[in-house]
GROMACS .gro file of C-alpha atoms in nm:
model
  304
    1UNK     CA    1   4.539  12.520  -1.725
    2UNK     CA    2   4.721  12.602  -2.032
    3UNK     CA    3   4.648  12.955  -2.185
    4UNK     CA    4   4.732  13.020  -2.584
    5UNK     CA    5   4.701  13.426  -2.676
    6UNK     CA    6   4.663  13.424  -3.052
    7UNK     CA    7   4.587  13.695  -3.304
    8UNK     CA    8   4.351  13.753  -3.620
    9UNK     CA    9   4.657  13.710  -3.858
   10UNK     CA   10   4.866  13.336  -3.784
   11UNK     CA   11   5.150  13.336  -3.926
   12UNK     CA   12   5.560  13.162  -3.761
   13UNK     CA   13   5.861  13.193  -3.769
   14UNK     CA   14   6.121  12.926  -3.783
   15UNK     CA   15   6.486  12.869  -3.688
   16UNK     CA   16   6.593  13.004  -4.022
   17UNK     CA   17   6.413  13.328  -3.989
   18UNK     CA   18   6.135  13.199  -4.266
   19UNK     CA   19   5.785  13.271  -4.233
   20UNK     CA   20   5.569  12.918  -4.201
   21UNK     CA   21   5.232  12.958  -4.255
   22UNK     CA   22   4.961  12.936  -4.141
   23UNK     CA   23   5.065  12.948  -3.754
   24UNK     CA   24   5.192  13.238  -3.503
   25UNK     CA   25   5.272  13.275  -3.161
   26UNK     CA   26   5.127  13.604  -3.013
   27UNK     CA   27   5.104  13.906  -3.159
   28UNK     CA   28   4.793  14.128  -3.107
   29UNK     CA   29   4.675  13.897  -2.745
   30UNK     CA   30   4.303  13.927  -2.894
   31UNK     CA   31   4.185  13.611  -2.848
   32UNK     CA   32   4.276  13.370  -2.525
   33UNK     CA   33   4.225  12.955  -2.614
   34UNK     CA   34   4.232  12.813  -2.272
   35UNK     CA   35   4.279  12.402  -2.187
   36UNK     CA   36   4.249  12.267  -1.863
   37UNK     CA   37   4.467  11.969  -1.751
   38UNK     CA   38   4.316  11.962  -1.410
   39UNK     CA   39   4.706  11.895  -1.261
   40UNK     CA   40   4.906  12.153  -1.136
   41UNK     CA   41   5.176  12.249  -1.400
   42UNK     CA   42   5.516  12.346  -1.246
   43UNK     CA   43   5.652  12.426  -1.570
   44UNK     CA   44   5.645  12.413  -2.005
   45UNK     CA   45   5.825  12.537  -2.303
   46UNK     CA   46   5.731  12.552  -2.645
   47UNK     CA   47   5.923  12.391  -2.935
   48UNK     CA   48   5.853  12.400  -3.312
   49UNK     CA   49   5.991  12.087  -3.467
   50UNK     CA   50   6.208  12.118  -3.716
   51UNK     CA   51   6.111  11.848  -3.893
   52UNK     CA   52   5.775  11.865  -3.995
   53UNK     CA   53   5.662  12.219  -3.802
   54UNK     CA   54   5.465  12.098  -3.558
   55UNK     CA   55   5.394  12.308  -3.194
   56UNK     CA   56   5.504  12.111  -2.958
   57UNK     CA   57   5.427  12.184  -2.595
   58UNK     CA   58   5.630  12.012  -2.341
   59UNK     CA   59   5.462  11.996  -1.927
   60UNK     CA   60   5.573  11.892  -1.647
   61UNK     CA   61   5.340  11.840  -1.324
   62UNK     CA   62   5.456  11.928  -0.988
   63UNK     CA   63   5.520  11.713  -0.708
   64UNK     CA   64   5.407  11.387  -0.939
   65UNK     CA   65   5.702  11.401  -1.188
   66UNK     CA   66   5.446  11.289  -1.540
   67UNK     CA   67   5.608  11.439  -1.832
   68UNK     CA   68   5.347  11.501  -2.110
   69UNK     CA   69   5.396  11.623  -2.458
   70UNK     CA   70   5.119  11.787  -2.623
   71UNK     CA   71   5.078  11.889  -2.959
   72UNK     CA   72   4.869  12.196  -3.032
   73UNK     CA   73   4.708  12.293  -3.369
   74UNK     CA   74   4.403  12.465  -3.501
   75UNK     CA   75   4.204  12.427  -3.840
   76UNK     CA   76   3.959  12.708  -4.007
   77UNK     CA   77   3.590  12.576  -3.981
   78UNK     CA   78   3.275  12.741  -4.046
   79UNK     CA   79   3.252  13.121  -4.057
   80UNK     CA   80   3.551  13.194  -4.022
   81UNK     CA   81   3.648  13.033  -3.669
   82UNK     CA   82   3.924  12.842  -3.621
   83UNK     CA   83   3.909  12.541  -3.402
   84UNK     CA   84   4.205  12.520  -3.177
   85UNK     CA   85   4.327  12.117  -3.055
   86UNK     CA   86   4.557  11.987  -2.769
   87UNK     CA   87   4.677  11.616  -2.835
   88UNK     CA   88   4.855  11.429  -2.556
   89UNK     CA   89   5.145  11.269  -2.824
   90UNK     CA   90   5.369  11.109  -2.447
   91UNK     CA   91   5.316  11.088  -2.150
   92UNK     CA   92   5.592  10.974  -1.874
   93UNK     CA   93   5.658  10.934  -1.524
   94UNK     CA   94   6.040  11.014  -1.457
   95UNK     CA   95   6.056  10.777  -1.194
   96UNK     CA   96   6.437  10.721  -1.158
   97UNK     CA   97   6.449  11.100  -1.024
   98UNK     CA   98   6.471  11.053  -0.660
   99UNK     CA   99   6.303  11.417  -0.555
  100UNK     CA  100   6.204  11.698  -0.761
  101UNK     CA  101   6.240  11.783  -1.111
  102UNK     CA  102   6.409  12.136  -1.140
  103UNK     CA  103   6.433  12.207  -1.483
  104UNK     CA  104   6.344  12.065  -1.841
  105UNK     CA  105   6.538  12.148  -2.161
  106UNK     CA  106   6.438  12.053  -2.566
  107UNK     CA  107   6.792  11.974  -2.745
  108UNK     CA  108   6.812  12.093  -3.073
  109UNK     CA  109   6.799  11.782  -3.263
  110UNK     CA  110   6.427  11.752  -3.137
  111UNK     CA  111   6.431  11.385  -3.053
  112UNK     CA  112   6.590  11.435  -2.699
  113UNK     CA  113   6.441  11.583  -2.369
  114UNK     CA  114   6.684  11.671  -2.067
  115UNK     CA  115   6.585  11.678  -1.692
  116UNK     CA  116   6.762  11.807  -1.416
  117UNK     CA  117   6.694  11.691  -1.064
  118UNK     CA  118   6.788  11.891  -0.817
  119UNK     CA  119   6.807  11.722  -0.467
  120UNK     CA  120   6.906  11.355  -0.645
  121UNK     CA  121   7.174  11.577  -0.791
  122UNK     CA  122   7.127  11.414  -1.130
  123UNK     CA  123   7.087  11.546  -1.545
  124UNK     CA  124   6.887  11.294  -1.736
  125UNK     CA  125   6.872  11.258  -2.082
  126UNK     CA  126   6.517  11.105  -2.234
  127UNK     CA  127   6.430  10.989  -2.617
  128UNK     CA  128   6.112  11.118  -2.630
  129UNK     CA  129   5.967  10.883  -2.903
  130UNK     CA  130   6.111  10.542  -2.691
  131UNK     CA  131   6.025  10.688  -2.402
  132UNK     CA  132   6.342  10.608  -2.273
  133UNK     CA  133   6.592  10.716  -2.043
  134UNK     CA  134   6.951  10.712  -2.260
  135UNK     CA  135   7.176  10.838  -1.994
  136UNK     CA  136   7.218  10.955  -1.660
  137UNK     CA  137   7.490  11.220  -1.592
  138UNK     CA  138   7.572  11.244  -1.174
  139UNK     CA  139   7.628  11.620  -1.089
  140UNK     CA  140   7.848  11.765  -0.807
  141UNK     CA  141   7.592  12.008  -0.660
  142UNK     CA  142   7.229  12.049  -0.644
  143UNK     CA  143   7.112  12.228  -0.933
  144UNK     CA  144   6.865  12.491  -0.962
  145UNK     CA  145   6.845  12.572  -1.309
  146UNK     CA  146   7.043  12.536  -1.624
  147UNK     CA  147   7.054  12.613  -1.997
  148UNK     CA  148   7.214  12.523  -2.336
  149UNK     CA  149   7.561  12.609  -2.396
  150UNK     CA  150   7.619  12.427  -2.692
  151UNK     CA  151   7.477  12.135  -2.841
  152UNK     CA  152   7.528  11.866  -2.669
  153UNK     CA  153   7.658  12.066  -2.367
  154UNK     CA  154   7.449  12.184  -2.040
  155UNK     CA  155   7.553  12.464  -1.752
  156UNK     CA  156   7.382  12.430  -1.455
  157UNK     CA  157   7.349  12.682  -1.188
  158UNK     CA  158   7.376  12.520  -0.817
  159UNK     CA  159   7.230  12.572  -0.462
  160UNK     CA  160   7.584  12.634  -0.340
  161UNK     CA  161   7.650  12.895  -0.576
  162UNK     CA  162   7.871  12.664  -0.788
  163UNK     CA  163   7.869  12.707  -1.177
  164UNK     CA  164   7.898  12.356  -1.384
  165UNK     CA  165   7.947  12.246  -1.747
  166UNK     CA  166   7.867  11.914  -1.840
  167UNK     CA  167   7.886  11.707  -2.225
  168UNK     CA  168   7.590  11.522  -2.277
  169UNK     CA  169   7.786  11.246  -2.476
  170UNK     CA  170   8.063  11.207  -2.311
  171UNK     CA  171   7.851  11.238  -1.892
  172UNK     CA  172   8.152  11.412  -1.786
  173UNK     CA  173   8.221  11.733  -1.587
  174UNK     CA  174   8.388  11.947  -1.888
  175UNK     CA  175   8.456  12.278  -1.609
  176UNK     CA  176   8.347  12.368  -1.273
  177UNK     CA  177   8.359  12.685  -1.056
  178UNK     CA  178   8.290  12.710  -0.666
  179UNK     CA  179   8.190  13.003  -0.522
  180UNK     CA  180   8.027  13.179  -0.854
  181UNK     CA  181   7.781  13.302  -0.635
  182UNK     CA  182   7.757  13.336  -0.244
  183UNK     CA  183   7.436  13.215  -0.259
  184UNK     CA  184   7.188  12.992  -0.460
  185UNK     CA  185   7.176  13.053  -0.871
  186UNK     CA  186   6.830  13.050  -0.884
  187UNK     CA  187   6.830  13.148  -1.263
  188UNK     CA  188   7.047  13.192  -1.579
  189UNK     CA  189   7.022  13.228  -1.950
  190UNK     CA  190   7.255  13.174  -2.240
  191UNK     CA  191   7.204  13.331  -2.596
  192UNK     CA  192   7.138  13.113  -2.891
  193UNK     CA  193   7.507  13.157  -3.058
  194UNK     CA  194   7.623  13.002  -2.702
  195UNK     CA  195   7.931  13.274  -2.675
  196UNK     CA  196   7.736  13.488  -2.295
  197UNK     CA  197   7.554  13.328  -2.043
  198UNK     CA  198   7.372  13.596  -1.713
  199UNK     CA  199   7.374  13.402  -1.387
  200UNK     CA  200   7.152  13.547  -1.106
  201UNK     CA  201   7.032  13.436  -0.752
  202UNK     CA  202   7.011  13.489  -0.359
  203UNK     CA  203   7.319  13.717  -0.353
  204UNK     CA  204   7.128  14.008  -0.608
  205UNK     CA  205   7.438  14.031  -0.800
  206UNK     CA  206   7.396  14.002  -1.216
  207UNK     CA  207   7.687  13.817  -1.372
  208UNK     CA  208   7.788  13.837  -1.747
  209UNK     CA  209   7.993  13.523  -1.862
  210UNK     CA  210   8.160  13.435  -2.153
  211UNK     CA  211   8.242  13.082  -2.319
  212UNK     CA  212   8.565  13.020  -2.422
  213UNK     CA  213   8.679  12.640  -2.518
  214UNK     CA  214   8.486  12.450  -2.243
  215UNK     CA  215   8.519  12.741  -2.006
  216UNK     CA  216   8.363  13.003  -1.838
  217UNK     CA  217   8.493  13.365  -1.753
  218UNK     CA  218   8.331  13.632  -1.575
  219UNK     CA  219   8.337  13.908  -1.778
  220UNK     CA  220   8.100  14.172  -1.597
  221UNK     CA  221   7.921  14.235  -1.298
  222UNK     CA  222   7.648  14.448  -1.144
  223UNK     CA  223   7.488  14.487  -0.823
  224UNK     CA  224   7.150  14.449  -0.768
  225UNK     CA  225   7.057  14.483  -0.410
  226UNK     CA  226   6.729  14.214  -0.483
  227UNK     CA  227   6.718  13.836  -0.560
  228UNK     CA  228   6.740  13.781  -0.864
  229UNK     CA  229   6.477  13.555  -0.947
  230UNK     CA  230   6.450  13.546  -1.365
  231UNK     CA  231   6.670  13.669  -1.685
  232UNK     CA  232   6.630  13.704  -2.011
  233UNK     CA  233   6.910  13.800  -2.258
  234UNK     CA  234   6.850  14.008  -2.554
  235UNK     CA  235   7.163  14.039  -2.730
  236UNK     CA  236   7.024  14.164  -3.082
  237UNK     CA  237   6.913  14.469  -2.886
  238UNK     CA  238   7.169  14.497  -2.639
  239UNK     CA  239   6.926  14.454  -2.345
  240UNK     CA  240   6.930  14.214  -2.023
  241UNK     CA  241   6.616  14.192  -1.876
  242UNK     CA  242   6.594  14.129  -1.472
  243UNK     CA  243   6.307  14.062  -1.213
  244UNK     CA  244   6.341  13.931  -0.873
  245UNK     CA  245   6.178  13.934  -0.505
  246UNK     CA  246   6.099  14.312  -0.616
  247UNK     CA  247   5.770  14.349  -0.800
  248UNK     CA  248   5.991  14.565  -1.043
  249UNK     CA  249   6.149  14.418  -1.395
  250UNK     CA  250   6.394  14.672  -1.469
  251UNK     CA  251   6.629  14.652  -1.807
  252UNK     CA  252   6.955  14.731  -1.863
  253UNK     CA  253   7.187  14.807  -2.127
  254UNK     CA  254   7.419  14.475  -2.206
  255UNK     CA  255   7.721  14.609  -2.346
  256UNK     CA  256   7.785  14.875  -1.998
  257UNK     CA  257   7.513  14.745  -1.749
  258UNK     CA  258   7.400  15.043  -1.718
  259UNK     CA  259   6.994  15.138  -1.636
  260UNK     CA  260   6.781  15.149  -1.903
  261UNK     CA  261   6.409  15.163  -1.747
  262UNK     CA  262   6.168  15.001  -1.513
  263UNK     CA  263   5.872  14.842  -1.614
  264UNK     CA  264   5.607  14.843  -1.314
  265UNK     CA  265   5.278  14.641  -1.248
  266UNK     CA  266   5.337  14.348  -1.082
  267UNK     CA  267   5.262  14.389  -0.672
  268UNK     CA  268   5.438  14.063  -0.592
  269UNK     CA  269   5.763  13.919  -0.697
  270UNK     CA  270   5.817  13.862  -1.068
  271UNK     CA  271   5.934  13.499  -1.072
  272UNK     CA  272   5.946  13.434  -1.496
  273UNK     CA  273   6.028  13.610  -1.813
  274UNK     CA  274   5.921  13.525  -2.187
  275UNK     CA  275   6.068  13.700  -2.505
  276UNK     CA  276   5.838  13.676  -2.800
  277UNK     CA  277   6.083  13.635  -3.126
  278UNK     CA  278   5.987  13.982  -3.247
  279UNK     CA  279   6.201  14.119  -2.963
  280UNK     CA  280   5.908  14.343  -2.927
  281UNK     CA  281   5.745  14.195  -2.625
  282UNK     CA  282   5.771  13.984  -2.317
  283UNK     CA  283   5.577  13.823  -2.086
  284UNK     CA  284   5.594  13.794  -1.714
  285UNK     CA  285   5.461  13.608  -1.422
  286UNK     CA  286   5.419  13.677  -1.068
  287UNK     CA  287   5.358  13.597  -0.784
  288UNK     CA  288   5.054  13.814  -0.743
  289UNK     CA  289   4.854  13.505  -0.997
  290UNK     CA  290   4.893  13.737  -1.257
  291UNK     CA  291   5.127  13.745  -1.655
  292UNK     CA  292   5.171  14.050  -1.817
  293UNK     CA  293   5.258  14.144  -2.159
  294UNK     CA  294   5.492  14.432  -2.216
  295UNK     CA  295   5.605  14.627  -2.477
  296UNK     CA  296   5.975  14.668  -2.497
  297UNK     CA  297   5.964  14.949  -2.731
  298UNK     CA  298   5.671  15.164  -2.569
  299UNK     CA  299   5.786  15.056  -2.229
  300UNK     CA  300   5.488  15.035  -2.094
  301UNK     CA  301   5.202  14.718  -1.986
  302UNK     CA  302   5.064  14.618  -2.319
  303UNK     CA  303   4.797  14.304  -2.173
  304UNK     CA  304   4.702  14.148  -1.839
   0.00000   0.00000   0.00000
């Protein structure tokens, strides 16, 4: 099941900063639209096109590896009420991943989807309108998540702790480190600007990175004493946001690492983050079946 929160006034903002009307993404958390799939989802992200503005919601099913792209919109009808629509736009089975599907990433250009499989060791790149696999990049470790660093370029976070950087166009290992972590990266982020990158996982130490030319350098470090199971980066207000095994989300300051505050709730382990583009508010999900919606700002539980 697929849950929208939307608000009386619609209204969204685009790459550019613009307003776009007559859509937003989640401001008040009034009114829930639920549509039920009747698979289980292992994981989505949202992407407006750039083209023509259009919602698109990308799914991915666990254990069967379908890809589906839906495309969700809403018209005003009688009285007032708008009608809210999912459309199934693709659908795909990523057969040539031998085991799971980790991780799926929109690249900017909007006409490309990338896969990483973890245990076939592989990142696939798919044209989403051919349905079509274009290329198939072999990686050295087993990854368990990874992110945009530029774009056409992926980091991926491995099971053996490794960090690796790999060009889309060329399929080639650009840089490589062993022993970034002691343990499994289970997550990482990377800002829009691609300059920092936070790497977190089994160990419970946060790392701060930097990109410089095709590398990576540590440039901080913290502690953490608690997997580190989700990150989210926000740069514009010199925050990092953590959760982990720990029902507890705690924020710190990005420039020192230093404490901020604790946000607390949750009574199982926090395994996701979500920043809304206000900066304002996040969402979280747990463990414990349950997302929460936070305010940054009043630090404090805003929705359940």
């Amino acid at each position: 099941e697929i849950t929208f929160l939307v608000s009386k006034k619609f209204s969204f903002k685009g790459q550019n900063g613009n307003e776009i009307k007559p859509v937003e993404i989640f401001s008040e958390f009034k009114y829930p639209v639920f549509f039920s799939l009747k698979k289980e989802i292992q994981g989505l992200d949202v992407w407006q096109n750039g083209i023509n503005r259009k919602i698109l919601i990308l799914v991915h099913f666990s254990r069967t590896n379908f890809l589906e792209i839906l495309e969700f919109s809403f018209s005003k009808g009688q009285r007032k009420k708008s009608k809210y629509t999912l459309i199934k736009i693709f659908r795909e089975k990523l057969d040539s991943h031998q085991g799971e599907i980790r991780s799926l990433l929109w690249l900017s250009n909007d006409n490309f989807i990338v896969s990483l499989g973890g245990t076939s060791k592989t990142i696939q790149t798919w044209h989403w309108n051919t349905q079509k696999c274009t290329s198939i990049i072999e990686t050295y470790s087993k990854g368990l998540c990874f992110g945009l660093c530029g774009p056409n370029t992926v980091v991926i976070g491995g099971k053996d702790g490794s960090i690796e950087l790999y060009d889309l166009i060329s399929s080639t290992l650009v840089w490589s480190k062993t022993g970034a972590h002691s343990g499994p990266i289970w997550t990482l982020d990377t800002i829009d600007n691609y300059l920092l990158m936070s790497t977190g996982g089994s160990d419970g130490i946060l790392k701060i990175w930097e990109f410089e030319s095709n590398t990576i350098s540590l440039n901080k470090q913290l502690l953490i004493k608690d997997q580190i199971l989700g990150i989210k980066l926000v740069p514009t207000r010199n925050l990092i946001i953590v959760c982990g095994i720990s029902s507890t989300i705690s924020v710190f300051f990005l420039g020192t690492l230093q404490f901020s505050f604790s946000l607390l709730g949750h009574s199982l382990p926090v395994i996701t983050i979500g920043l809304c583009d206000n900066l304002e508010l996040i969402g979280t999900g747990s463990a414990d079946f349950s997302i929460k919606i936070w305010n940054l700002n009043q630090k404090k539980e805003v929705k359940t």
